[in-house]
Amino acid sequence: MGVPAELVRTFRWPDWLPIGERIDTDAPWTVEGGLALLDSAGGALLDRRGFLILSSGTAVSVANNWLTIEPPQLVSALRGGRVDAGLVSCFEQRLPALRRIDHTLGGGHVGTVVDSELTLVTNLLSSGSYSASTGRRLFAVAAELGRIAGWASCDAGLHAAAERYWIAALRAAHLAKDRGIGANILKSMSLQQAEAQRLDEALALARAARDGARQAPARVVAMLTIRQARAHASRGEANECEKLLVAAEEAMSRADDEPAPSWAAYFDEAEYCAQVAACYLLMRRYKATDRWLGQTLALQPDERSRDRATYFIWRADSVLNLGEVEHACALLGEAIPDIASARSARNRKRLLEVHDKLSKHRRLPAVQELQERLKPLITSAA
């Protein structure tokens, strides 16, 4: 069943079975409802199904509730041990390291670590004593941990687990009264829906994310705007996509002029160029894709090796569509070390897709040489 022996030892029968439970999207938007979802998300790592389990339209309904329901007022919790501001700061300071591990090693490596951290924070929220302001900060930490855990699950191909984490994380962001974190979660959900070919829902989620955070810093606005542009591109709506790309460029031009939350720091010039390229790749404008990806790879930080692999694969796909077979082989060759080091199911799937396209050129020496180098990766991805 693909369940690691470590999980079999840790959880009793039948709790380690990779089946999961229904996601309770009808839970009330209250502290109690949010805590219940966080508690159930703590075991989402076991939900190893590689397909979506929320029915069509459910995620959009959740997003609409997030937009319209007023967050409840948090009051001081008087239960178990005291959770002070210093302890919350410790959790906040660990988040950048978890993001970096994910960016470098991929979701297959970081998922267990983030899940354990989320379980600890959830237990503190459920059984600890804290002030209202400390509680909001702790819910914000839970929301960001849930977002990272969801993204790690999605990257590892565990889509049901990703949904479970993100639904719980959105509730936590709501209780924290942090629109930016909530919008970033919806942005992630939008991409998952797009990759599952639920294009209407992908657009609705991207639009809700942007509408819910219009007062956010310019860097966040640019990030959310370009995700909506990408949703339009996936639907073949070029005019709408181009208009949003102009708006994203304007917001990005102001990004360095105002502070942004730490979770948005990754959306730098390299990532901006990559997301513009993604839009053009979806619209089959391959020369523009190649140009933007060239800028992306020139700017890409070394620590974001998983994303660098993604962009090499995208660029190989674009130049292959331009008839540049040897160039495509060279680009895929550059991606091999990063693909091998990161446990990213999404990148391995992309690799297989471009590999299949190269099969029609199998007689070329460059293709034959590349196929020999790719054999270990192709075998493990199949």
CSV table of C-alpha atoms in Angstrom, one decimal:
chain,number,residue,atom,x,y,z
A,1,MET,CA,0.0,0.0,0.0
A,2,GLY,CA,3.0,2.3,0.0
A,3,VAL,CA,2.8,2.9,3.8
A,4,PRO,CA,6.3,3.4,5.4
A,5,ALA,CA,7.2,0.8,8.0
A,6,GLU,CA,7.8,3.7,10.5
A,7,LEU,CA,4.1,4.7,10.3
A,8,VAL,CA,3.0,1.1,10.7
A,9,ARG,CA,5.0,0.9,13.9
A,10,THR,CA,3.8,4.3,15.2
A,11,PHE,CA,0.1,3.9,14.6
A,12,ARG,CA,-2.0,1.0,15.7
A,13,TRP,CA,-4.2,-1.1,13.4
A,14,PRO,CA,-6.2,0.0,11.5
A,15,ASP,CA,-5.1,3.7,11.9
A,16,TRP,CA,-2.2,3.3,9.5
A,17,LEU,CA,-4.4,2.3,6.6
A,18,PRO,CA,-4.1,4.8,3.8
A,19,ILE,CA,-7.8,5.5,3.5
A,20,GLY,CA,-8.5,8.7,5.5
A,21,GLU,CA,-12.0,10.0,6.4
A,22,ARG,CA,-14.4,12.4,4.8
A,23,ILE,CA,-13.3,16.0,5.1
A,24,ASP,CA,-15.9,17.8,7.2
A,25,THR,CA,-16.3,21.0,5.1
A,26,ASP,CA,-19.6,21.6,6.9
A,27,ALA,CA,-17.9,22.1,10.3
A,28,PRO,CA,-18.9,25.5,11.8
A,29,TRP,CA,-16.6,28.5,11.2
A,30,THR,CA,-15.9,28.7,15.0
A,31,VAL,CA,-12.9,28.0,17.2
A,32,GLU,CA,-14.3,24.6,18.0
A,33,GLY,CA,-14.9,23.8,14.3
A,34,GLY,CA,-11.5,25.0,13.3
A,35,LEU,CA,-9.8,23.0,16.1
A,36,ALA,CA,-11.7,19.8,15.0
A,37,LEU,CA,-10.4,20.2,11.4
A,38,LEU,CA,-6.9,20.8,12.6
A,39,ASP,CA,-7.0,17.8,14.8
A,40,SER,CA,-8.1,15.5,11.9
A,41,ALA,CA,-5.6,17.1,9.6
A,42,GLY,CA,-2.8,15.9,11.9
A,43,GLY,CA,-3.2,12.4,10.5
A,44,ALA,CA,-3.6,13.4,6.9
A,45,LEU,CA,-0.2,12.1,6.2
A,46,LEU,CA,-1.8,8.7,6.2
A,47,ASP,CA,-4.3,9.7,3.6
A,48,ARG,CA,-2.1,8.6,0.7
A,49,ARG,CA,-4.7,8.6,-2.1
A,50,GLY,CA,-3.3,10.2,-5.2
A,51,PHE,CA,-6.6,11.7,-6.3
A,52,LEU,CA,-9.0,14.5,-5.1
A,53,ILE,CA,-11.7,13.5,-2.7
A,54,LEU,CA,-13.7,16.7,-2.4
A,55,SER,CA,-16.6,16.7,-4.8
A,56,SER,CA,-16.8,19.2,-7.6
A,57,GLY,CA,-17.7,22.7,-6.3
A,58,THR,CA,-17.0,21.9,-2.6
A,59,ALA,CA,-13.7,23.8,-2.6
A,60,VAL,CA,-15.3,26.9,-4.2
A,61,SER,CA,-18.1,26.8,-1.6
A,62,VAL,CA,-15.4,26.8,1.2
A,63,ALA,CA,-13.7,29.7,-0.5
A,64,ASN,CA,-16.9,31.7,-0.6
A,65,ASN,CA,-17.5,31.0,3.1
A,66,TRP,CA,-14.0,32.3,3.8
A,67,LEU,CA,-14.7,35.5,1.9
A,68,THR,CA,-18.1,36.2,3.6
A,69,ILE,CA,-18.1,34.8,7.1
A,70,GLU,CA,-16.9,37.2,9.8
A,71,PRO,CA,-14.1,35.6,11.9
A,72,PRO,CA,-15.1,35.0,15.5
A,73,GLN,CA,-13.5,37.0,18.3
A,74,LEU,CA,-10.9,34.9,20.1
A,75,VAL,CA,-10.9,35.1,23.9
A,76,SER,CA,-8.3,34.0,26.4
A,77,ALA,CA,-8.2,30.2,26.7
A,78,LEU,CA,-7.7,28.9,30.2
A,79,ARG,CA,-7.0,25.2,30.0
A,80,GLY,CA,-3.7,23.4,30.5
A,81,GLY,CA,-0.1,24.7,30.5
A,82,ARG,CA,0.6,28.4,29.6
A,83,VAL,CA,1.5,29.2,26.0
A,84,ASP,CA,3.4,32.5,26.1
A,85,ALA,CA,4.5,34.8,23.3
A,86,GLY,CA,8.1,33.5,23.4
A,87,LEU,CA,7.0,30.0,22.7
A,88,VAL,CA,4.9,31.1,19.7
A,89,SER,CA,8.0,33.1,18.4
A,90,CYS,CA,9.9,29.8,18.5
A,91,PHE,CA,7.4,28.2,16.2
A,92,GLU,CA,7.3,31.2,13.9
A,93,GLN,CA,11.1,31.2,13.6
A,94,ARG,CA,11.1,27.6,12.5
A,95,LEU,CA,8.8,28.2,9.5
A,96,PRO,CA,11.4,29.6,7.1
A,97,ALA,CA,13.6,26.5,7.6
A,98,LEU,CA,10.6,24.2,6.8
A,99,ARG,CA,9.9,26.2,3.7
A,100,ARG,CA,13.5,25.9,2.6
A,101,ILE,CA,13.6,22.1,3.2
A,102,ASP,CA,10.5,21.8,1.0
A,103,HIS,CA,12.0,24.0,-1.8
A,104,THR,CA,15.3,22.0,-1.8
A,105,LEU,CA,14.3,18.4,-1.1
A,106,GLY,CA,10.6,18.3,-2.2
A,107,GLY,CA,7.4,17.3,-0.5
A,108,GLY,CA,8.4,13.6,-0.1
A,109,HIS,CA,11.1,14.6,2.4
A,110,VAL,CA,9.4,17.4,4.5
A,111,GLY,CA,5.9,16.0,4.9
A,112,THR,CA,6.5,14.0,8.1
A,113,VAL,CA,8.4,16.9,9.8
A,114,VAL,CA,5.7,19.5,9.1
A,115,ASP,CA,2.9,17.1,10.1
A,116,SER,CA,4.6,16.5,13.5
A,117,GLU,CA,5.0,20.3,14.0
A,118,LEU,CA,1.3,20.9,13.1
A,119,THR,CA,0.1,18.2,15.5
A,120,LEU,CA,2.1,19.8,18.4
A,121,VAL,CA,0.7,23.3,17.6
A,122,THR,CA,-2.8,21.9,17.4
A,123,ASN,CA,-2.4,20.2,20.8
A,124,LEU,CA,-1.3,23.5,22.3
A,125,LEU,CA,-4.3,25.3,20.8
A,126,SER,CA,-6.7,22.6,22.0
A,127,SER,CA,-5.3,22.1,25.6
A,128,GLY,CA,-3.2,25.1,26.4
A,129,SER,CA,-3.8,28.5,28.1
A,130,TYR,CA,-3.1,31.7,26.2
A,131,SER,CA,-4.2,35.2,25.6
A,132,ALA,CA,-6.4,36.2,22.6
A,133,SER,CA,-3.5,37.9,20.8
A,134,THR,CA,-1.2,34.9,21.4
A,135,GLY,CA,-4.0,32.6,20.2
A,136,ARG,CA,-4.3,34.4,16.9
A,137,ARG,CA,-0.5,34.1,16.4
A,138,LEU,CA,-0.7,30.4,17.2
A,139,PHE,CA,-3.5,29.9,14.7
A,140,ALA,CA,-1.5,31.8,12.1
A,141,VAL,CA,1.4,29.3,12.7
A,142,ALA,CA,-1.0,26.4,12.4
A,143,ALA,CA,-2.4,27.9,9.1
A,144,GLU,CA,1.1,28.2,7.6
A,145,LEU,CA,2.1,24.7,8.8
A,146,GLY,CA,-1.1,23.3,7.2
A,147,ARG,CA,-0.3,25.2,3.9
A,148,ILE,CA,3.3,23.8,3.8
A,149,ALA,CA,2.0,20.3,4.7
A,150,GLY,CA,-0.6,20.5,2.0
A,151,TRP,CA,1.9,21.6,-0.6
A,152,ALA,CA,4.4,18.9,0.5
A,153,SER,CA,1.5,16.3,0.1
A,154,CYS,CA,0.5,17.7,-3.3
A,155,ASP,CA,4.2,17.7,-4.5
A,156,ALA,CA,4.5,14.1,-3.4
A,157,GLY,CA,1.3,13.1,-5.3
A,158,LEU,CA,-0.9,12.7,-2.2
A,159,HIS,CA,-3.8,14.9,-3.3
A,160,ALA,CA,-6.4,13.8,-0.8
A,161,ALA,CA,-4.0,14.6,2.1
A,162,ALA,CA,-3.3,18.0,0.5
A,163,GLU,CA,-7.0,18.8,0.5
A,164,ARG,CA,-7.4,17.8,4.1
A,165,TYR,CA,-4.5,20.0,5.2
A,166,TRP,CA,-5.6,23.0,3.2
A,167,ILE,CA,-9.2,22.9,4.4
A,168,ALA,CA,-8.0,22.9,8.0
A,169,ALA,CA,-5.3,25.5,7.3
A,170,LEU,CA,-7.9,27.9,5.8
A,171,ARG,CA,-10.0,27.7,8.9
A,172,ALA,CA,-6.9,28.4,11.0
A,173,ALA,CA,-6.1,31.5,8.9
A,174,HIS,CA,-9.7,32.6,9.3
A,175,LEU,CA,-9.4,32.3,13.1
A,176,ALA,CA,-6.1,34.2,13.0
A,177,LYS,CA,-7.8,37.0,11.0
A,178,ASP,CA,-5.0,36.8,8.5
A,179,ARG,CA,-6.4,37.3,5.0
A,180,GLY,CA,-3.0,37.0,3.3
A,181,ILE,CA,-2.3,33.5,4.6
A,182,GLY,CA,-5.8,32.4,3.7
A,183,ALA,CA,-5.4,33.7,0.2
A,184,ASN,CA,-2.1,31.9,-0.2
A,185,ILE,CA,-3.8,28.7,0.8
A,186,LEU,CA,-6.5,29.2,-1.8
A,187,LYS,CA,-3.8,30.0,-4.4
A,188,SER,CA,-2.3,26.5,-3.7
A,189,MET,CA,-5.7,24.9,-3.9
A,190,SER,CA,-6.3,26.6,-7.2
A,191,LEU,CA,-3.2,25.1,-8.7
A,192,GLN,CA,-4.1,21.6,-7.5
A,193,GLN,CA,-7.6,22.0,-9.1
A,194,ALA,CA,-6.0,23.2,-12.4
A,195,GLU,CA,-3.7,20.2,-12.5
A,196,ALA,CA,-6.7,17.9,-12.0
A,197,GLN,CA,-8.4,19.6,-15.0
A,198,ARG,CA,-11.1,21.2,-12.8
A,199,LEU,CA,-10.5,24.5,-14.6
A,200,ASP,CA,-13.7,26.3,-13.5
A,201,GLU,CA,-12.9,25.6,-9.9
A,202,ALA,CA,-9.3,26.6,-10.3
A,203,LEU,CA,-10.3,30.0,-11.6
A,204,ALA,CA,-12.9,30.5,-8.9
A,205,LEU,CA,-10.4,29.7,-6.2
A,206,ALA,CA,-7.8,32.0,-7.7
A,207,ARG,CA,-10.3,34.8,-8.0
A,208,ALA,CA,-11.5,34.4,-4.4
A,209,ALA,CA,-7.8,34.5,-3.2
A,210,ARG,CA,-7.2,37.8,-5.0
A,211,ASP,CA,-10.5,39.3,-4.0
A,212,GLY,CA,-9.9,38.4,-0.3
A,213,ALA,CA,-6.5,40.0,-0.1
A,214,ARG,CA,-6.7,43.2,-2.2
A,215,GLN,CA,-5.3,45.2,0.7
A,216,ALA,CA,-2.2,43.0,0.9
A,217,PRO,CA,1.3,44.2,0.2
A,218,ALA,CA,2.2,44.6,-3.5
A,219,ARG,CA,4.3,41.4,-3.6
A,220,VAL,CA,1.4,39.4,-2.4
A,221,VAL,CA,-1.0,41.1,-4.8
A,222,ALA,CA,1.4,40.3,-7.7
A,223,MET,CA,1.6,36.7,-6.7
A,224,LEU,CA,-2.2,36.3,-6.4
A,225,THR,CA,-2.8,38.2,-9.6
A,226,ILE,CA,-0.5,36.0,-11.6
A,227,ARG,CA,-2.1,32.9,-10.2
A,228,GLN,CA,-5.5,34.1,-11.5
A,229,ALA,CA,-3.8,34.9,-14.9
A,230,ARG,CA,-2.5,31.3,-14.9
A,231,ALA,CA,-6.0,30.0,-14.3
A,232,HIS,CA,-7.3,31.9,-17.3
A,233,ALA,CA,-4.3,30.6,-19.4
A,234,SER,CA,-5.2,27.0,-18.5
A,235,ARG,CA,-8.7,27.7,-19.9
A,236,GLY,CA,-7.3,29.2,-23.1
A,237,GLU,CA,-8.5,32.7,-22.2
A,238,ALA,CA,-5.6,34.7,-23.6
A,239,ASN,CA,-7.1,38.2,-23.3
A,240,GLU,CA,-8.1,37.8,-19.7
A,241,CYS,CA,-4.6,36.3,-18.9
A,242,GLU,CA,-2.8,39.2,-20.6
A,243,LYS,CA,-4.7,41.9,-18.7
A,244,LEU,CA,-3.9,40.2,-15.4
A,245,LEU,CA,-0.2,39.9,-16.4
A,246,VAL,CA,-0.1,43.6,-16.9
A,247,ALA,CA,-1.7,44.1,-13.5
A,248,ALA,CA,0.8,41.7,-11.9
A,249,GLU,CA,3.7,43.5,-13.5
A,250,GLU,CA,2.5,46.8,-12.1
A,251,ALA,CA,2.2,45.3,-8.6
A,252,MET,CA,5.6,43.6,-8.9
A,253,SER,CA,7.2,46.9,-9.7
A,254,ARG,CA,6.2,48.1,-6.2
A,255,ALA,CA,7.1,44.9,-4.4
A,256,ASP,CA,10.4,46.2,-3.0
A,257,ASP,CA,8.8,49.5,-1.7
A,258,GLU,CA,6.7,47.9,1.1
A,259,PRO,CA,7.3,45.0,3.5
A,260,ALA,CA,5.7,41.7,2.8
A,261,PRO,CA,5.1,38.6,5.1
A,262,SER,CA,7.9,36.1,5.3
A,263,TRP,CA,5.9,33.4,3.5
A,264,ALA,CA,5.8,35.6,0.4
A,265,ALA,CA,9.5,36.1,0.2
A,266,TYR,CA,9.9,33.3,-2.3
A,267,PHE,CA,8.0,35.3,-4.8
A,268,ASP,CA,11.0,37.2,-6.0
A,269,GLU,CA,12.0,38.2,-9.5
A,270,ALA,CA,12.9,34.7,-10.5
A,271,GLU,CA,9.6,33.2,-9.4
A,272,TYR,CA,7.7,36.1,-11.0
A,273,CYS,CA,9.4,35.3,-14.3
A,274,ALA,CA,8.7,31.6,-13.9
A,275,GLN,CA,5.0,32.2,-13.4
A,276,VAL,CA,4.7,34.5,-16.4
A,277,ALA,CA,6.5,31.7,-18.4
A,278,ALA,CA,3.9,29.2,-17.0
A,279,CYS,CA,1.1,31.3,-18.5
A,280,TYR,CA,2.7,31.5,-21.9
A,281,LEU,CA,3.5,27.7,-21.9
A,282,LEU,CA,-0.2,27.0,-21.2
A,283,MET,CA,-1.1,29.3,-24.1
A,284,ARG,CA,1.5,27.5,-26.3
A,285,ARG,CA,3.5,30.7,-26.9
A,286,TYR,CA,6.8,28.9,-26.8
A,287,LYS,CA,9.2,31.7,-27.8
A,288,ALA,CA,7.8,33.9,-25.0
A,289,THR,CA,8.0,30.9,-22.6
A,290,ASP,CA,11.6,30.2,-23.5
A,291,ARG,CA,12.6,33.9,-23.1
A,292,TRP,CA,10.9,34.2,-19.6
A,293,LEU,CA,12.4,30.9,-18.4
A,294,GLY,CA,15.8,32.0,-19.5
A,295,GLN,CA,15.5,34.9,-17.1
A,296,THR,CA,14.1,32.6,-14.4
A,297,LEU,CA,17.0,30.2,-14.5
A,298,ALA,CA,19.6,33.0,-14.6
A,299,LEU,CA,18.0,34.4,-11.3
A,300,GLN,CA,17.0,31.2,-9.6
A,301,PRO,CA,18.6,30.8,-6.1
A,302,ASP,CA,20.6,27.6,-5.5
A,303,GLU,CA,18.5,26.5,-2.6
A,304,ARG,CA,15.4,26.3,-4.7
A,305,SER,CA,16.6,23.3,-6.6
A,306,ARG,CA,13.3,21.5,-6.9
A,307,ASP,CA,11.8,24.6,-8.6
A,308,ARG,CA,14.9,24.9,-10.8
A,309,ALA,CA,14.3,21.3,-12.0
A,310,THR,CA,10.7,22.3,-12.8
A,311,TYR,CA,11.8,25.2,-14.9
A,312,PHE,CA,14.4,23.2,-16.8
A,313,ILE,CA,11.7,20.7,-17.7
A,314,TRP,CA,9.3,23.5,-18.7
A,315,ARG,CA,12.0,25.1,-20.9
A,316,ALA,CA,12.9,21.8,-22.5
A,317,ASP,CA,9.2,21.3,-23.3
A,318,SER,CA,9.0,24.8,-24.9
A,319,VAL,CA,12.1,24.5,-27.1
A,320,LEU,CA,11.1,21.0,-28.1
A,321,ASN,CA,7.9,22.5,-29.4
A,322,LEU,CA,10.0,24.9,-31.3
A,323,GLY,CA,11.8,22.0,-33.0
A,324,GLU,CA,15.1,22.4,-31.0
A,325,VAL,CA,15.5,18.7,-30.0
A,326,GLU,CA,19.2,18.8,-29.0
A,327,HIS,CA,18.6,22.0,-26.9
A,328,ALA,CA,15.7,20.2,-25.2
A,329,CYS,CA,18.0,17.2,-24.4
A,330,ALA,CA,20.6,19.5,-23.0
A,331,LEU,CA,18.1,21.3,-20.7
A,332,LEU,CA,16.7,18.0,-19.4
A,333,GLY,CA,20.3,16.8,-18.8
A,334,GLU,CA,20.8,19.9,-16.6
A,335,ALA,CA,17.7,19.0,-14.6
A,336,ILE,CA,18.7,15.4,-13.8
A,337,PRO,CA,20.7,16.1,-10.6
A,338,ASP,CA,17.9,18.2,-9.1
A,339,ILE,CA,15.2,15.7,-10.1
A,340,ALA,CA,17.1,12.9,-8.5
A,341,SER,CA,17.7,14.7,-5.2
A,342,ALA,CA,14.1,15.9,-4.7
A,343,ARG,CA,11.2,13.5,-4.0
A,344,SER,CA,8.8,15.5,-6.2
A,345,ALA,CA,6.1,13.3,-7.9
A,346,ARG,CA,5.0,16.4,-9.9
A,347,ASN,CA,8.4,16.9,-11.4
A,348,ARG,CA,8.8,13.2,-12.2
A,349,LYS,CA,5.4,13.3,-14.0
A,350,ARG,CA,6.5,16.3,-16.0
A,351,LEU,CA,9.7,14.5,-16.9
A,352,LEU,CA,7.8,11.5,-18.2
A,353,GLU,CA,5.6,13.7,-20.3
A,354,VAL,CA,8.6,15.4,-22.0
A,355,HIS,CA,10.4,12.0,-22.3
A,356,ASP,CA,7.4,10.7,-24.2
A,357,LYS,CA,7.5,13.6,-26.6
A,358,LEU,CA,11.2,12.9,-27.3
A,359,SER,CA,10.4,9.3,-28.2
A,360,LYS,CA,9.7,10.2,-31.8
A,361,HIS,CA,13.3,11.5,-32.1
A,362,ARG,CA,14.8,8.3,-30.6
A,363,ARG,CA,17.2,7.8,-33.5
A,364,LEU,CA,19.1,11.1,-32.7
A,365,PRO,CA,22.4,10.6,-30.8
A,366,ALA,CA,21.5,13.3,-28.3
A,367,VAL,CA,18.2,11.6,-27.5
A,368,GLN,CA,19.8,8.2,-27.1
A,369,GLU,CA,22.4,9.6,-24.8
A,370,LEU,CA,19.8,11.4,-22.7
A,371,GLN,CA,17.6,8.3,-22.4
A,372,GLU,CA,20.5,6.3,-21.0
A,373,ARG,CA,21.0,9.0,-18.3
A,374,LEU,CA,17.3,9.2,-17.6
A,375,LYS,CA,16.8,5.4,-17.2
A,376,PRO,CA,17.0,5.3,-13.4
A,377,LEU,CA,14.6,8.3,-13.0
A,378,ILE,CA,12.1,6.9,-15.6
A,379,THR,CA,12.1,3.5,-13.9
A,380,SER,CA,11.4,5.0,-10.5
A,381,ALA,CA,8.8,7.4,-11.8
A,382,ALA,CA,6.8,4.7,-13.8
